[in-house]
Coordinates of C-alpha atoms in Angstrom, one line a residue:
X1 CA 1.5 58.6 -52.2
X2 CA 1.4 55.2 -50.5
X3 CA -1.2 56.2 -48.0
X4 CA -1.6 54.8 -44.5
X5 CA -5.3 54.1 -44.5
X6 CA -7.1 53.9 -41.2
X7 CA -4.0 53.8 -39.1
X8 CA -4.4 52.7 -35.5
X9 CA -1.2 54.4 -34.3
X10 CA -0.5 54.1 -30.6
X11 CA -3.1 56.7 -29.7
X12 CA -5.9 55.5 -31.9
X13 CA -9.7 55.7 -32.1
X14 CA -10.6 59.3 -32.1
X15 CA -8.1 61.6 -30.4
X16 CA -7.5 64.9 -32.1
X17 CA -3.9 65.7 -33.0
X18 CA -4.0 69.4 -32.4
X19 CA -1.1 69.0 -30.0
X20 CA -2.6 70.8 -27.0
X21 CA -6.3 71.3 -26.9
X22 CA -8.4 69.3 -24.5
X23 CA -10.7 67.0 -26.5
X24 CA -13.3 64.3 -25.6
X25 CA -10.6 61.9 -24.3
X26 CA -9.1 64.6 -22.1
X27 CA -12.5 65.4 -20.6
X28 CA -12.6 61.9 -19.1
X29 CA -9.0 62.7 -18.0
X30 CA -10.3 65.6 -15.9
X31 CA -12.5 63.3 -13.9
X32 CA -9.7 60.8 -13.5
X33 CA -7.3 63.6 -12.5
X34 CA -9.7 64.8 -9.8
X35 CA -10.0 61.3 -8.4
X36 CA -6.2 61.1 -8.2
X37 CA -6.0 64.5 -6.4
X38 CA -5.2 66.2 -9.7
X39 CA -1.4 65.6 -9.6
X40 CA -1.1 63.7 -12.9
X41 CA -3.7 66.0 -14.4
X42 CA -1.8 69.0 -13.3
X43 CA 1.4 67.6 -14.8
X44 CA -0.4 66.9 -18.1
X45 CA -1.9 70.4 -18.3
X46 CA 1.5 71.9 -17.6
X47 CA 3.1 69.7 -20.2
X48 CA 0.5 70.6 -22.9
X49 CA 1.4 74.3 -22.6
X50 CA 5.0 73.7 -23.7
X51 CA 5.1 70.2 -25.4
X52 CA 3.0 69.3 -28.4
X53 CA 0.1 67.2 -27.1
X54 CA 1.8 67.2 -23.7
X55 CA 4.0 64.2 -24.6
X56 CA 7.2 63.5 -26.4
X57 CA 6.0 60.2 -28.0
X58 CA 2.3 59.9 -29.1
X59 CA 1.4 56.7 -27.2
X60 CA 2.0 58.4 -23.9
X61 CA -1.0 60.7 -24.4
X62 CA -3.6 57.9 -23.7
X63 CA -5.6 58.9 -26.7
X64 CA -6.3 55.3 -27.5
X65 CA -7.7 54.4 -24.1
X66 CA -8.9 57.8 -22.9
X67 CA -8.2 59.4 -19.5
X68 CA -5.3 61.2 -18.0
X69 CA -1.8 59.9 -18.7
X70 CA 0.3 59.0 -15.7
X71 CA 3.5 60.9 -15.2
X72 CA 6.1 58.5 -13.8
X73 CA 8.8 59.5 -11.3
X74 CA 10.5 56.3 -10.3
X75 CA 10.7 52.6 -11.0
X76 CA 12.3 49.6 -9.4
X77 CA 12.1 45.9 -10.2
X78 CA 8.6 45.1 -11.6
X79 CA 7.1 48.3 -10.2
X80 CA 6.7 51.9 -11.4
X81 CA 5.5 54.9 -9.4
X82 CA 3.6 58.0 -10.7
X83 CA 3.6 61.6 -9.6
X84 CA 0.7 61.0 -7.3
X85 CA 2.9 58.5 -5.4
X86 CA 0.9 55.5 -6.6
X87 CA 2.8 52.3 -7.3
X88 CA 1.8 50.0 -10.2
X89 CA 3.0 46.6 -11.4
X90 CA 4.5 47.4 -14.8
X91 CA 3.8 45.5 -18.0
X92 CA 5.3 48.1 -20.3
X93 CA 8.9 47.8 -19.1
X94 CA 9.9 51.0 -21.0
X95 CA 8.6 49.2 -24.2
X96 CA 11.0 46.4 -23.7
X97 CA 14.5 47.4 -22.5
X98 CA 13.8 46.8 -18.8
X99 CA 14.3 43.0 -19.3
X100 CA 16.0 42.6 -15.9
X101 CA 13.5 44.9 -14.2
X102 CA 13.7 48.6 -13.6
X103 CA 16.9 50.1 -12.0
X104 CA 18.7 46.7 -11.8
X105 CA 21.5 47.3 -9.4
X106 CA 24.3 46.1 -11.8
X107 CA 23.0 48.3 -14.6
X108 CA 22.6 51.4 -12.4
X109 CA 26.2 50.8 -11.0
X110 CA 27.6 50.5 -14.5
X111 CA 25.9 53.7 -15.6
X112 CA 27.0 55.6 -12.5
X113 CA 30.6 54.4 -13.0
X114 CA 30.6 55.4 -16.7
X115 CA 29.0 58.8 -16.0
X116 CA 31.6 59.6 -13.4
X117 CA 34.2 59.3 -16.1
X118 CA 32.5 61.6 -18.5
X119 CA 29.1 61.8 -20.3
X120 CA 30.3 61.9 -23.9
X121 CA 33.7 62.3 -25.6
X122 CA 33.0 62.6 -29.3
X123 CA 35.6 59.9 -29.7
X124 CA 35.8 56.1 -29.8
X125 CA 35.9 54.1 -26.5
X126 CA 37.0 50.6 -25.8
X127 CA 33.5 49.7 -24.4
X128 CA 32.0 50.2 -27.9
X129 CA 34.2 47.3 -29.2
X130 CA 33.3 45.2 -26.2
X131 CA 29.6 45.7 -26.8
X132 CA 29.9 44.9 -30.5
X133 CA 31.8 41.7 -29.5
X134 CA 29.0 40.8 -27.1
X135 CA 26.4 41.1 -29.8
X136 CA 28.4 39.1 -32.3
X137 CA 28.8 36.4 -29.7
X138 CA 25.0 36.1 -29.5
X139 CA 24.1 36.4 -33.2
X140 CA 26.6 34.4 -35.2
X141 CA 25.7 35.7 -38.7
X142 CA 26.7 39.2 -37.8
X143 CA 30.3 40.0 -38.7
X144 CA 30.3 43.8 -38.0
X145 CA 28.0 46.2 -36.0
X146 CA 27.4 50.0 -36.3
X147 CA 26.0 51.7 -33.2
X148 CA 23.5 54.6 -33.4
X149 CA 21.2 56.2 -30.9
X150 CA 17.6 55.1 -31.8
X151 CA 15.8 52.3 -33.5
X152 CA 14.5 54.8 -36.1
X153 CA 18.1 55.7 -36.9
X154 CA 19.1 52.0 -37.1
X155 CA 16.4 51.1 -39.7
X156 CA 16.9 54.3 -41.6
X157 CA 20.6 53.6 -41.9
X158 CA 20.0 49.9 -42.9
X159 CA 17.7 51.0 -45.7
X160 CA 20.1 53.6 -47.0
X161 CA 22.9 51.0 -46.8
X162 CA 20.7 48.5 -48.8
X163 CA 20.0 51.0 -51.5
X164 CA 23.6 52.1 -51.7
X165 CA 24.9 48.5 -51.8
X166 CA 22.4 47.3 -54.5
X167 CA 22.0 50.6 -56.4
X168 CA 18.3 50.2 -56.4
X169 CA 15.5 52.6 -55.1
X170 CA 12.5 50.6 -54.0
X171 CA 11.7 49.0 -50.6
X172 CA 9.1 46.4 -49.6
X173 CA 7.5 46.7 -46.2
X174 CA 4.4 45.1 -44.6
X175 CA 1.2 46.8 -43.6
X176 CA 1.1 47.3 -39.8
X177 CA 4.9 47.0 -39.4
X178 CA 6.6 49.9 -37.7
X179 CA 10.2 50.6 -38.4
X180 CA 10.5 54.1 -36.9
X181 CA 9.4 57.5 -38.1
X182 CA 11.7 58.2 -41.1
X183 CA 9.8 59.5 -44.1
X184 CA 9.9 56.5 -46.4
X185 CA 8.6 54.1 -43.7
X186 CA 5.4 56.0 -42.7
X187 CA 3.2 54.0 -45.0
X188 CA 0.7 51.7 -43.3
X189 CA 2.9 51.6 -40.3
X190 CA 1.7 50.2 -36.9
X191 CA 2.6 51.6 -33.5
X192 CA 2.5 55.4 -33.1
X193 CA 0.8 56.2 -36.4
X194 CA -1.9 53.6 -36.1
X195 CA -3.2 55.0 -32.8
X196 CA -3.8 58.4 -34.2
X197 CA -6.0 57.1 -37.1
X198 CA -4.1 59.1 -39.6
X199 CA -4.4 58.4 -43.3
X200 CA -0.7 59.4 -43.7
X201 CA 1.8 61.7 -42.2
X202 CA 2.0 65.3 -43.3
X203 CA 5.5 66.2 -44.4
X204 CA 6.1 63.0 -46.3
X205 CA 6.2 63.7 -50.0
X206 CA 4.6 61.6 -52.7
X207 CA 7.9 60.9 -54.3
X208 CA 9.3 59.6 -51.0
X209 CA 6.3 57.4 -50.2
X210 CA 6.3 56.0 -53.8
X211 CA 9.6 54.3 -53.1
X212 CA 8.0 52.0 -50.5
X213 CA 5.8 49.1 -51.7
X214 CA 3.4 48.2 -48.9
X215 CA 2.2 44.5 -48.9
X216 CA 0.0 42.5 -46.6
X217 CA 1.9 40.6 -43.9
X218 CA 2.3 36.8 -44.1
X219 CA 1.4 36.9 -47.8
X220 CA 4.3 35.3 -49.8
X221 CA 2.3 35.4 -53.1
X222 CA 2.1 39.2 -52.8
X223 CA 5.8 39.4 -52.2
X224 CA 6.6 37.3 -55.2
X225 CA 4.2 39.3 -57.4
X226 CA 5.9 42.5 -56.3
X227 CA 9.3 41.1 -57.2
X228 CA 8.1 39.8 -60.5
X229 CA 6.7 43.3 -61.3
X230 CA 9.6 45.4 -59.9
X231 CA 12.5 43.1 -59.2
X232 CA 15.3 45.0 -60.8
X233 CA 14.4 48.1 -58.8
X234 CA 13.8 46.5 -55.3
X235 CA 16.7 47.0 -52.9
X236 CA 15.4 45.2 -49.9
X237 CA 12.5 43.8 -47.9
X238 CA 12.2 45.0 -44.4
X239 CA 10.2 43.1 -41.8
X240 CA 9.8 43.0 -38.1
X241 CA 11.2 39.6 -37.0
X242 CA 7.8 39.1 -35.4
X243 CA 5.2 41.9 -35.8
X244 CA 4.7 43.6 -32.4
X245 CA 3.5 47.1 -33.3
X246 CA 0.0 46.1 -34.4
X247 CA -0.3 43.9 -31.4
X248 CA 1.7 40.7 -31.6
X249 CA 1.2 38.9 -34.9
X250 CA 3.9 36.2 -35.4
X251 CA 5.2 35.3 -38.8
X252 CA 3.7 32.2 -40.4
X253 CA 6.2 29.2 -40.0
X254 CA 8.9 29.6 -42.6
X255 CA 7.7 33.1 -43.6
X256 CA 11.0 34.9 -42.7
X257 CA 13.1 32.2 -44.4
X258 CA 11.0 32.4 -47.5
X259 CA 11.4 36.2 -47.5
X260 CA 15.2 35.7 -47.5
X261 CA 15.0 33.2 -50.4
X262 CA 12.8 35.5 -52.5
X263 CA 14.9 38.6 -51.8
X264 CA 18.1 36.8 -52.8
X265 CA 16.5 35.2 -55.8
X266 CA 15.9 38.7 -57.2
X267 CA 19.2 40.2 -56.0
X268 CA 17.7 42.1 -53.1
X269 CA 18.5 42.1 -49.4
X270 CA 16.5 41.1 -46.3
X271 CA 16.5 43.6 -43.4
X272 CA 15.3 42.0 -40.1
X273 CA 14.0 44.5 -37.6
X274 CA 14.6 43.2 -34.1
X275 CA 14.3 46.5 -32.3
X276 CA 11.6 45.1 -30.1
X277 CA 12.4 41.4 -30.2
X278 CA 16.2 41.5 -30.2
X279 CA 17.8 40.0 -27.0
X280 CA 14.3 40.0 -25.4
X281 CA 12.6 36.8 -26.7
X282 CA 15.8 34.9 -26.6
X283 CA 19.6 35.3 -26.3
X284 CA 19.7 35.8 -30.1
X285 CA 16.3 37.6 -30.5
X286 CA 13.5 36.2 -32.5
X287 CA 15.9 34.9 -35.1
X288 CA 17.2 32.6 -32.3
X289 CA 13.7 31.0 -32.1
X290 CA 13.3 31.0 -35.9
X291 CA 16.7 29.9 -37.3
X292 CA 17.2 28.4 -40.7
X293 CA 17.9 31.5 -42.8
X294 CA 20.3 34.4 -42.8
X295 CA 19.1 38.0 -43.0
X296 CA 21.5 40.4 -44.7
X297 CA 21.0 43.2 -42.1
X298 CA 19.5 43.2 -38.7
X299 CA 18.6 46.2 -36.5
X300 CA 18.5 46.3 -32.7
X301 CA 17.3 48.8 -30.1
X302 CA 15.7 48.7 -26.6
X303 CA 17.5 45.9 -24.8
X304 CA 20.8 46.6 -26.4
X305 CA 20.9 49.9 -24.6
X306 CA 19.5 48.7 -21.3
X307 CA 17.0 51.6 -21.2
X308 CA 19.4 54.2 -22.5
X309 CA 19.3 55.7 -26.0
X310 CA 21.3 53.1 -28.0
X311 CA 20.6 51.1 -31.1
X312 CA 22.6 49.3 -33.8
X313 CA 22.6 47.6 -37.2
X314 CA 24.7 44.6 -38.2
X315 CA 25.4 42.2 -41.0
X316 CA 28.1 40.6 -43.0
X317 CA 31.4 42.4 -43.3
X318 CA 31.1 43.0 -47.1
X319 CA 27.9 44.8 -46.6
X320 CA 28.7 46.7 -43.4
X321 CA 32.0 48.0 -44.9
X322 CA 29.9 49.9 -47.4
X323 CA 29.3 52.4 -44.6
X324 CA 31.6 55.4 -44.2
X325 CA 34.4 55.7 -43.6
X326 CA 35.3 52.5 -45.5
X327 CA 32.5 52.9 -48.0
X328 CA 30.3 55.4 -49.8
X329 CA 27.1 55.2 -47.7
X330 CA 27.3 58.0 -45.1
X331 CA 26.1 57.7 -41.5
X332 CA 27.4 59.7 -38.5
X333 CA 26.2 60.7 -35.0
X334 CA 27.9 62.6 -32.2
X335 CA 26.2 60.4 -29.6
X336 CA 26.6 57.1 -31.5
X337 CA 28.2 54.7 -29.0
X338 CA 27.7 57.1 -26.1
X339 CA 29.7 55.6 -23.2
X340 CA 27.0 55.8 -20.6
X341 CA 24.5 54.1 -22.9
X342 CA 27.1 51.5 -23.9
X343 CA 27.7 50.7 -20.2
X344 CA 24.0 50.2 -19.6
X345 CA 23.8 47.9 -22.6
X346 CA 26.9 45.8 -21.6
X347 CA 25.6 45.3 -18.1
X348 CA 22.1 44.3 -19.3
X349 CA 23.4 41.8 -21.8
X350 CA 25.9 40.4 -19.3
X351 CA 23.1 39.7 -16.8
X352 CA 20.5 38.5 -19.4
X353 CA 21.4 34.8 -19.0
X354 CA 19.5 31.6 -19.4
X355 CA 17.8 32.0 -16.1
X356 CA 16.5 35.4 -17.1
X357 CA 15.0 34.1 -20.3
X358 CA 13.5 31.1 -18.5
X359 CA 11.8 33.5 -16.0
X360 CA 10.5 35.7 -18.8
X361 CA 8.9 32.8 -20.5
X362 CA 7.3 31.5 -17.3
X363 CA 5.9 34.9 -16.3
X364 CA 4.7 35.6 -19.9
X365 CA 2.9 32.3 -20.0
X366 CA 1.4 32.7 -16.5
X367 CA 0.1 36.2 -17.1
X368 CA -1.2 35.7 -20.7
X369 CA -3.0 32.5 -19.7
X370 CA -4.6 34.1 -16.6
X371 CA -5.8 37.1 -18.7
X372 CA -7.3 34.8 -21.3
X373 CA -9.0 32.6 -18.6
X374 CA -10.4 35.7 -16.9
X375 CA -11.8 37.1 -20.2
X376 CA -13.2 33.7 -21.2
X377 CA -15.0 33.4 -17.8
X378 CA -16.8 36.6 -18.5
X379 CA -17.7 35.6 -22.1
X380 CA -15.3 38.1 -23.7
X381 CA -14.4 36.8 -27.2
X382 CA -10.6 37.2 -27.7
X383 CA -7.4 35.6 -28.9
X384 CA -4.0 35.7 -27.2
X385 CA -1.1 36.1 -29.6
X386 CA 2.5 35.1 -28.8
X387 CA 6.0 35.7 -30.2
X388 CA 8.2 34.2 -27.7
X389 CA 7.7 36.0 -24.4
X390 CA 5.9 38.9 -26.1
X391 CA 2.1 38.7 -26.2
X392 CA -1.0 40.7 -26.7
X393 CA -4.7 40.2 -27.1
X394 CA -7.2 40.8 -29.9
X395 CA -10.8 41.3 -28.8
X396 CA -13.5 39.8 -30.9
X397 CA -14.7 36.5 -32.3
X398 CA -11.9 35.5 -34.6
X399 CA -12.3 32.0 -36.1
X400 CA -8.5 31.8 -36.5
X401 CA -5.5 33.8 -35.2
X402 CA -5.2 37.1 -37.0
X403 CA -2.3 37.1 -39.5
X404 CA -2.6 40.6 -41.0
X405 CA -2.9 44.2 -40.1
X406 CA -6.4 44.3 -41.8
X407 CA -7.6 41.6 -39.5
X408 CA -6.4 43.1 -36.2
X409 CA -8.0 46.4 -37.2
X410 CA -11.4 44.8 -37.0
X411 CA -11.2 44.0 -33.3
X412 CA -13.4 45.4 -30.6
X413 CA -10.9 47.9 -29.2
X414 CA -13.4 49.4 -26.8
X415 CA -13.2 46.3 -24.7
X416 CA -9.5 46.9 -24.2
X417 CA -10.1 50.5 -23.1
X418 CA -12.4 49.3 -20.3
X419 CA -10.0 46.5 -19.4
X420 CA -7.0 48.9 -19.3
X421 CA -8.6 51.3 -16.9
X422 CA -9.9 48.6 -14.6
X423 CA -6.3 47.2 -14.4
X424 CA -4.9 50.7 -13.9
X425 CA -7.3 51.4 -11.1
X426 CA -6.2 48.1 -9.5
X427 CA -2.6 49.1 -9.7
X428 CA -1.4 47.4 -12.9
X429 CA 0.0 49.4 -15.7
X430 CA -0.6 48.0 -19.2
X431 CA 0.4 49.3 -22.6
X432 CA -2.0 52.2 -23.4
X433 CA -3.2 50.8 -26.7
X434 CA -4.6 47.4 -27.8
X435 CA -2.1 47.6 -30.7
X436 CA 0.9 47.1 -28.5
X437 CA 2.8 44.1 -27.1
X438 CA 2.9 43.4 -23.3
X439 CA 6.4 43.1 -21.7
X440 CA 7.3 41.2 -18.6
X441 CA 10.6 41.4 -16.8
X442 CA 12.8 38.9 -14.9
X443 CA 12.0 40.9 -11.8
X444 CA 8.3 40.0 -11.9
X445 CA 8.3 37.7 -8.8
X446 CA 5.4 35.8 -7.4
X447 CA 4.2 38.8 -5.4
X448 CA 4.0 41.0 -8.5
X449 CA 2.4 38.3 -10.6
X450 CA -0.1 37.8 -7.8
X451 CA -1.1 41.4 -7.9
X452 CA -1.8 41.1 -11.6
X453 CA -3.9 38.0 -11.1
X454 CA -5.9 39.6 -8.3
X455 CA -6.8 42.5 -10.7
X456 CA -8.0 40.3 -13.6
X457 CA -11.6 39.3 -12.6
X458 CA -12.7 42.9 -12.2
X459 CA -11.0 44.0 -15.4
X460 CA -12.6 41.1 -17.3
X461 CA -16.0 42.2 -16.0
X462 CA -15.3 45.7 -17.2
X463 CA -14.4 44.5 -20.6
X464 CA -17.5 42.4 -20.9
X465 CA -19.7 45.4 -19.9
X466 CA -18.0 47.8 -22.3
X467 CA -20.3 49.5 -24.8
X468 CA -19.6 52.0 -27.6
X469 CA -20.1 55.7 -26.5
X470 CA -23.2 57.4 -27.7
X471 CA -22.6 59.4 -30.9

C-alpha cells in the first residue's frame, strides 16, 4: 500500500481519532469552554454524542491547535459569530467560497429566488447552461463542463475519465497534495488527513493504493523517472494548481507547464486541481496567473458554488464527451447542478469582477505583511508563502522557501497553536491548522483589517513564548 507517512491532516499533532472521547486536546477545551460560559463546549459535547468526533469534517475539531471548537451561527461580510454570540473577523471564509464576503446581498437574493421556485427537480435547468457558459468565458481552454456536488466528486470523476480515455490504470500525485477523500487519493495527502497524523486511511485497500504513484512536489526529475519506468501504464498526473493543503506551497516557475509537457510526451493527461484556487486567485484561477500551457482536465469547487455544494470538471470536448451519456465513462448525481447551488455560483461569479480581485490582493498583502512583521519583531523565525491572494506561514528557520511536503512538516507547529489562540481570544478567526491557507474576502474593509492588525502584537508574543508541552 502506498502509505501516508506522518500525515499532518487538518487536525494534526496528537489528537486521537476515536470519534467521541475527550482527549488531552479536549481537556484544554473544557477550560476554554468555561471561560466562554460553556456555550461552545456544551454544543461540542452534545455533538460528540451523535456525530463522530463531534464534527462533520475533521479540521473543525481543533485537534491541531487544541481547545474547544467554535460553533458558528451566523456570518456577514468579513465577520462570523459563534454560539456564544461573539463576533470574529474571519480569515477562513468557508475555506474559500466567501470571496465576496459572507451573506453577500446579491448571492442571498439569488438563492432565495431560486429556492422559492423549488429546491431540486431531478431534471436539467437553463441556469446550469448559463453557469457553464460563464466558466467557459473565464477559462478559454475549457470547451465543456460537467457539474457535480463536491470537489472530491470532481477530482474522482476526472481521474475515472482520464483512465477511461487512455485505457491506463496508474495515476501520479504529489506528496502533500489533497484532492478529496476518494480511496485512490488518500496517499500522502495534505489537508484533513495530515492533521490526524495518520499513516494511511483504514478502508483503502492495497490494490487501490498501488494504483497511485506518490512523488515529491516540485521535482521534475522524479516525474520523468516515474514516466520512464511506468509510462505505458500512467493515465494522468494530478496536481493542485498551487499547493494549498499543506500550507501554501506554490509550484516552481514553469513546473505546471513542464508537467503538461511530460504527461503529453508519454501519452498521459494533466489534471489541474483548482478546487481551492479556481476563481479565487484570479478571474481564471491560478492558471490565469500561470499561463503558457493547457491542462487536459481542470476541477473546480468552492467559489464556483458561492458557498453552496457545487463543483465541476472541464476540458476539451473530445475528452469531456467520453462521459456518459455520450461516452462510456459513467458519472451521475441526483443533486448535480442543483438549482439553488447554481444560483449562488452564478451570482458569485457575476460579482467577482476586477475590483474584487484587486481588493483581495491588497488585503492579502496587507495582512500577510503585517503578520510577518509582527512575528519578526518578536524574533519568531518564519516564512510567508503566497500563491496569488492565498497565503500561509511556516514557522522555523528555513534558509529558503519550503518547496515540498517533507520540508513543511519540519516546522515548529506549536508556535502556530499559540498564535492561533491569541488571535481567537482577540476576536480573529484563523484556519485551525498551520497546514491550511488563509482566505481574505472583498468585504474585509479597513475596519476589519484594523482589528486584525491590532491583534497581531499579542499573538506574536504568544508565538515567541510557546514551548512544547511536558511529556
